[in-house]
Amino acid sequence: MTSSDELGHPEDAGLLSPVRVGTTVEVVTGDRALLQALLDAESALTRAQAGLGLAPRSAAEAVDRAAHVEQFDVRGLALRARAGGNPVIPLVGDLTAAVARTDPEAAAYVHRGATSQDIVDTALMLVAARSLAPILADLDRTATALARLAAEHRDTPMPGRTLTQHAVPTTFGLKAAGWRSLVLDSHDRLAAVANGGLPAQLGGAAGTLAAFAEYAATAAAPEPPAGAAAPGDIGLRLAAAYAREAGLAEPGLPWHTLRTPVADLAAALAFTTGALGKIAADVLVLSRTEIGEVAEGSGGGSSAMPHKSNPVRATLIASAARQMPALASVLLGSLAAEDERPAGSWHAEWQPLREALRLAGGAAEAAAGLAEGLRVFPHRMREHLDMTRGLIVSERITAALGPVIGRDRAKQLLTAASRLATSECIALDMALEETAQEQGVPAGLLSKERLRELADPAQYTGSAAALTDRALRRTPRTSSEASS
């Protein structure tokens, strides 16, 4: 038996996380990437203060030189984070020491005036921004592939299914257009968050920015040019400068316990993963051996059964969709945060937020591959339309007979004929003739030719083609539209 000592330090290489392993989002949400985001937040803070005369420009340059992940021990920081409850506390010490080695005077400006939550929240928003870019790109790929499928199969009839049973005919084009609509809904929601919904965090110890005002009072800041407008509150100016330096949105208020940004992000990620889960659910059903109406372009194998080609991408997406609601519930639950800075609710967000980004990223990447490679088998769809020998269009025949013999009588006639067709395994038009005779309905109300026409499922798809065309006219919202 292998001991824990032999296993060495724990490392999450993604062995049990096939949804996100190997994806772009996995890279930008890893511990090294997160540490770099923390360092980027610290650098941005010093640069912002230097830009307002609250720190020497040389201090900002020294922090920038030191703030590279290669110079820090990720595992050591993680272990020391337990003592204070977050990784910024030991990081500030290590970053200060690294800066002091090249510029001792600059070390005093590391993390000056900030609190740990300022840095962690800003870093997580940076990680989110770096994650949303590839997710949005993969959603674009998915929507493009689904648009192609919808246009190609605009008129391809297939069984519509409700409560697991054949209902009335639809088209695969309409189904694919519906999938694309969900993908565009997801894109719009994530784009709205990415373009204006990811703010920097700066509030200081209790959200008042008080320390920065004190530092400003003692700094030798340059006088504004003659005739220039009054500079305004230094805290507000610094928050704006910090957001610019970090490349994030300017916060209206410090949001230490006003967790709207995290809640909005969680909701958009959960919607996206659930929407992609709908596509996966349909593909999993339609690719069953006994259905076989679609198949993944390159399925996965089995360790025991060489003949299998499993719908692996759909499986991974379905897995992500089932995991995401629990993560979103934690993030939304953290809205109920007490005081000006919370104990526990903020800390509870970190890992669920990262996992939510990873699941959405993995699902989006899998969905793009799934949509681009999906194979469609219209002949199987036609076989299934004919499986019930006309029963799938009983609604249509009822509508045709109603004006002739009355709606209620037509419904009774079709109900009896459907039962006979099922029990005797005969076509619906034949059962209808026999039932009509038994019920004393005048013969010849509908000719055999007309009945055969009415019983053709391909001729009863309603407005499916027009709905598909209308859906395909929709395009993803632009960045400016998403943020407005």
Coordinates of C-alpha atoms in Angstrom, one line a residue, residues 77-381:
L77 CA 2.1 30.6 0.0
A78 CA -0.8 28.2 0.1
L79 CA 0.4 26.6 3.3
R80 CA 1.1 29.9 5.0
A81 CA -2.3 31.3 4.0
R82 CA -3.9 29.1 6.6
A83 CA -2.6 31.2 9.4
G84 CA -4.4 34.4 8.2
G85 CA -7.2 32.8 6.2
N86 CA -6.2 34.1 2.8
P87 CA -3.1 34.1 0.5
V88 CA -2.5 37.8 0.3
I89 CA -1.1 38.1 3.8
P90 CA 2.0 35.9 3.2
L91 CA 2.2 37.2 -0.4
V92 CA 2.5 40.8 0.7
G93 CA 5.5 39.8 2.9
D94 CA 7.2 37.9 0.1
L95 CA 6.5 40.6 -2.5
T96 CA 7.8 43.3 -0.1
A97 CA 11.0 41.3 0.4
A98 CA 11.4 40.8 -3.4
V99 CA 11.0 44.5 -4.0
A100 CA 13.4 45.4 -1.2
R101 CA 16.1 43.4 -2.8
T102 CA 16.3 45.8 -5.8
D103 CA 14.8 49.0 -4.3
P104 CA 14.6 49.1 -0.5
E105 CA 12.7 52.5 -0.5
A106 CA 10.1 51.1 -2.9
A107 CA 9.2 48.3 -0.5
A108 CA 7.2 50.7 1.7
Y109 CA 4.7 51.2 -1.2
V110 CA 3.7 47.5 -1.6
H111 CA 0.1 47.0 -0.8
R112 CA -0.1 50.4 0.8
G113 CA -3.5 51.3 2.0
A114 CA -5.2 48.2 0.8
T115 CA -6.8 45.2 2.5
S116 CA -6.5 41.6 1.5
Q117 CA -10.0 41.5 0.1
D118 CA -9.2 44.3 -2.3
I119 CA -6.4 42.2 -3.8
V120 CA -8.3 38.9 -3.8
D121 CA -11.5 40.3 -5.3
T122 CA -9.6 42.2 -8.0
A123 CA -7.5 39.1 -8.8
L124 CA -10.6 36.9 -9.1
M125 CA -12.2 39.5 -11.4
L126 CA -9.0 39.4 -13.5
V127 CA -9.2 35.6 -13.6
A128 CA -12.8 35.8 -14.6
A129 CA -12.1 38.3 -17.4
R130 CA -9.3 36.1 -18.7
S131 CA -11.6 33.1 -18.6
L132 CA -14.6 34.7 -20.2
A133 CA -12.7 35.6 -23.4
P134 CA -12.1 32.0 -24.5
I135 CA -15.6 31.0 -23.3
L136 CA -17.2 33.6 -25.4
A137 CA -15.0 32.6 -28.4
D138 CA -16.2 29.0 -28.0
L139 CA -19.8 30.1 -27.8
D140 CA -19.3 31.9 -31.0
R141 CA -17.9 28.8 -32.6
T142 CA -20.9 26.8 -31.3
A143 CA -23.4 29.3 -32.6
T144 CA -21.8 29.3 -36.0
A145 CA -21.8 25.5 -36.3
L146 CA -25.4 25.3 -35.1
A147 CA -26.5 28.0 -37.6
R148 CA -25.1 25.8 -40.3
L149 CA -26.9 22.7 -39.1
A150 CA -30.2 24.6 -38.8
A151 CA -30.0 26.0 -42.3
E152 CA -28.9 22.7 -43.8
H153 CA -31.7 20.8 -42.1
R154 CA -34.4 23.5 -42.2
D155 CA -36.8 21.1 -43.8
T156 CA -35.5 17.8 -42.4
P157 CA -38.5 16.2 -40.6
M158 CA -38.1 14.3 -37.4
P159 CA -40.4 13.2 -34.6
G160 CA -41.2 15.8 -32.0
R161 CA -41.1 14.2 -28.6
T162 CA -43.0 15.3 -25.4
L163 CA -42.8 13.4 -22.1
T164 CA -40.5 10.9 -23.9
Q165 CA -43.2 10.0 -26.5
H166 CA -43.7 10.9 -30.1
A167 CA -45.9 14.0 -30.3
V168 CA -46.1 15.7 -33.7
P169 CA -43.5 16.1 -36.4
T170 CA -40.9 18.9 -36.2
T171 CA -37.7 19.5 -38.1
F172 CA -34.1 19.1 -37.1
G173 CA -33.5 22.6 -38.3
L174 CA -35.8 24.0 -35.8
K175 CA -34.2 21.9 -33.0
A176 CA -30.8 23.2 -34.0
A177 CA -32.1 26.7 -34.2
G178 CA -33.4 26.4 -30.7
W179 CA -30.0 25.1 -29.5
R180 CA -28.4 28.1 -31.1
S181 CA -30.9 30.5 -29.5
L182 CA -29.8 29.2 -26.0
V183 CA -26.1 29.6 -27.0
L184 CA -26.8 33.2 -28.1
D185 CA -28.7 33.8 -24.8
S186 CA -25.6 32.6 -22.9
H187 CA -23.3 34.7 -25.0
D188 CA -25.3 37.8 -24.3
R189 CA -25.3 37.2 -20.6
L190 CA -21.6 36.5 -20.3
A191 CA -20.8 39.4 -22.7
A192 CA -22.8 41.8 -20.5
V193 CA -20.8 40.6 -17.5
A194 CA -17.4 40.8 -19.3
N195 CA -18.1 44.3 -20.7
G196 CA -18.7 46.3 -17.6
G197 CA -19.7 43.8 -14.9
L198 CA -16.2 42.9 -13.7
P199 CA -15.0 45.7 -11.4
A200 CA -11.8 46.2 -9.5
Q201 CA -12.1 46.2 -5.7
L202 CA -10.7 49.0 -3.6
G203 CA -12.0 50.0 -0.2
G204 CA -9.3 49.7 2.3
A205 CA -9.9 48.3 5.8
A206 CA -13.7 48.9 6.0
G207 CA -14.7 50.3 2.6
T208 CA -14.0 54.0 3.3
L209 CA -10.6 54.4 1.5
A210 CA -9.5 56.3 4.6
A211 CA -5.9 55.3 4.5
F212 CA -5.4 56.6 1.0
A213 CA -6.7 60.0 2.0
E214 CA -4.2 60.1 4.9
Y215 CA -1.3 59.1 2.7
A216 CA -2.4 61.8 0.2
A217 CA -2.4 64.4 2.9
T218 CA 1.3 63.7 3.7
A219 CA 2.4 63.1 0.1
A220 CA 4.3 65.7 -1.9
A221 CA 1.8 65.6 -4.7
P222 CA 2.3 68.0 -7.6
E223 CA 0.0 71.0 -7.8
P224 CA -2.6 70.9 -10.5
P225 CA -2.0 73.3 -13.5
A226 CA -3.4 76.8 -13.2
G227 CA -7.1 76.9 -14.1
A228 CA -7.5 73.2 -13.9
A229 CA -10.6 71.8 -12.3
A230 CA -10.4 70.7 -8.7
P231 CA -9.0 67.2 -8.5
G232 CA -11.9 65.8 -6.4
D233 CA -11.9 63.2 -3.7
I234 CA -8.6 61.3 -3.7
G235 CA -10.2 58.0 -2.8
L236 CA -12.6 58.1 -5.8
R237 CA -9.8 59.2 -8.1
L238 CA -7.6 56.4 -6.9
A239 CA -10.3 53.8 -7.3
A240 CA -10.8 54.9 -10.9
A241 CA -7.1 54.9 -11.6
Y242 CA -6.7 51.5 -10.0
A243 CA -9.5 50.1 -12.2
R244 CA -7.8 51.5 -15.3
E245 CA -4.4 50.1 -14.4
A246 CA -6.0 46.7 -13.7
G247 CA -8.0 46.7 -16.9
L248 CA -11.3 46.3 -15.0
A249 CA -14.5 48.3 -14.6
E250 CA -14.5 51.2 -12.1
P251 CA -16.5 50.2 -9.1
G252 CA -19.4 52.5 -8.0
L253 CA -18.7 51.6 -4.4
P254 CA -16.4 49.2 -2.6
W255 CA -18.2 45.9 -2.8
H256 CA -16.7 44.0 0.1
T257 CA -20.2 43.0 1.2
L258 CA -22.1 44.1 -1.9
R259 CA -21.5 41.0 -3.9
T260 CA -23.5 41.9 -7.1
P261 CA -20.5 41.3 -9.4
V262 CA -20.0 37.7 -8.1
A263 CA -23.7 37.0 -8.1
D264 CA -24.1 38.3 -11.7
L265 CA -21.1 36.2 -12.9
A266 CA -22.4 33.1 -11.1
A267 CA -25.8 33.5 -12.6
A268 CA -24.4 34.0 -16.1
L269 CA -22.1 31.0 -15.8
A270 CA -24.9 28.8 -14.4
F271 CA -27.2 29.8 -17.2
T272 CA -24.5 29.1 -19.8
T273 CA -23.7 25.7 -18.5
G274 CA -27.4 24.8 -18.1
A275 CA -28.1 26.0 -21.7
L276 CA -25.3 23.9 -23.1
G277 CA -26.6 21.0 -20.9
K278 CA -29.9 21.2 -22.8
I279 CA -28.0 20.6 -26.1
A280 CA -26.1 17.7 -24.5
A281 CA -29.3 16.1 -23.1
D282 CA -30.9 16.1 -26.6
V283 CA -27.7 14.7 -28.2
L284 CA -27.5 12.0 -25.6
V285 CA -31.1 10.9 -26.3
L286 CA -30.9 11.2 -30.1
S287 CA -27.6 9.3 -30.3
R288 CA -28.9 6.2 -28.4
T289 CA -28.3 3.1 -30.3
E290 CA -32.0 2.4 -30.7
I291 CA -32.6 6.0 -32.0
G292 CA -29.4 6.9 -33.8
E293 CA -30.7 10.2 -35.3
V294 CA -27.4 12.0 -34.6
A295 CA -23.9 11.0 -33.5
E296 CA -20.8 12.9 -32.3
G297 CA -18.2 13.3 -35.0
S298 CA -15.6 11.4 -33.0
G299 CA -16.9 9.5 -30.0
G300 CA -15.1 8.0 -27.1
G301 CA -14.1 4.4 -26.6
S302 CA -14.9 1.9 -23.8
S303 CA -12.5 0.1 -21.6
A304 CA -14.6 -3.1 -21.9
M305 CA -16.6 -2.9 -25.2
P306 CA -14.6 -2.3 -28.4
H307 CA -17.7 -1.6 -30.5
K308 CA -18.7 1.5 -28.6
S309 CA -18.4 5.1 -29.7
N310 CA -19.7 7.0 -26.7
P311 CA -21.0 10.6 -26.9
V312 CA -18.2 11.9 -24.7
R313 CA -18.5 15.6 -25.4
A314 CA -22.2 15.5 -24.6
T315 CA -21.5 13.5 -21.5
L316 CA -18.9 16.0 -20.2
I317 CA -21.3 18.9 -20.9
A318 CA -24.1 17.1 -19.0
S319 CA -21.7 16.5 -16.1
A320 CA -20.9 20.2 -15.9
A321 CA -24.5 21.2 -16.1
R322 CA -25.3 19.0 -13.1
Q323 CA -22.4 20.3 -11.0
M324 CA -22.9 24.0 -11.7
P325 CA -26.1 24.7 -9.7
A326 CA -24.5 23.7 -6.4
L327 CA -21.6 26.1 -7.1
A328 CA -24.0 28.9 -8.1
S329 CA -26.0 28.4 -4.9
V330 CA -22.9 29.0 -2.8
L331 CA -22.0 32.1 -4.7
L332 CA -25.5 33.5 -4.6
G333 CA -25.8 32.6 -0.9
S334 CA -22.7 34.7 -0.2
L335 CA -24.8 37.8 -1.0
A336 CA -26.0 37.6 2.6
A337 CA -22.7 39.0 4.0
E338 CA -22.6 40.8 7.3
D339 CA -21.0 44.0 8.3
E340 CA -18.5 45.9 6.1
R341 CA -16.3 42.8 5.5
P342 CA -17.6 39.3 6.1
A343 CA -16.2 36.2 7.8
G344 CA -16.8 33.0 5.9
S345 CA -19.2 34.1 3.1
W346 CA -16.4 35.8 1.2
H347 CA -14.0 33.0 1.8
A348 CA -16.6 30.5 0.6
E349 CA -16.7 32.1 -2.8
W350 CA -13.2 31.5 -4.0
Q351 CA -13.1 27.8 -5.0
P352 CA -16.7 27.6 -6.2
L353 CA -16.1 30.7 -8.4
R354 CA -13.0 29.1 -9.9
E355 CA -14.8 25.8 -10.4
A356 CA -17.7 27.5 -12.0
L357 CA -15.4 29.2 -14.5
R358 CA -13.7 25.9 -15.2
L359 CA -17.0 24.0 -15.7
A360 CA -18.4 26.7 -18.0
G361 CA -15.1 26.9 -19.9
G362 CA -14.9 23.1 -20.3
A363 CA -18.5 22.9 -21.4
A364 CA -18.2 25.7 -23.9
E365 CA -15.1 24.1 -25.5
A366 CA -16.8 20.7 -25.6
A367 CA -20.0 22.2 -27.1
A368 CA -18.0 23.9 -29.9
G369 CA -16.4 20.6 -30.8
L370 CA -19.7 18.8 -30.5
A371 CA -21.6 21.2 -32.8
E372 CA -18.9 21.4 -35.4
G373 CA -18.6 17.6 -35.7
L374 CA -22.2 16.5 -35.2
R375 CA -23.5 14.0 -37.7
V376 CA -27.2 14.0 -38.6
F377 CA -29.0 11.0 -40.1
P378 CA -32.3 12.1 -41.8
H379 CA -33.1 8.6 -42.9
R380 CA -33.3 7.5 -39.3
M381 CA -35.6 10.4 -38.5

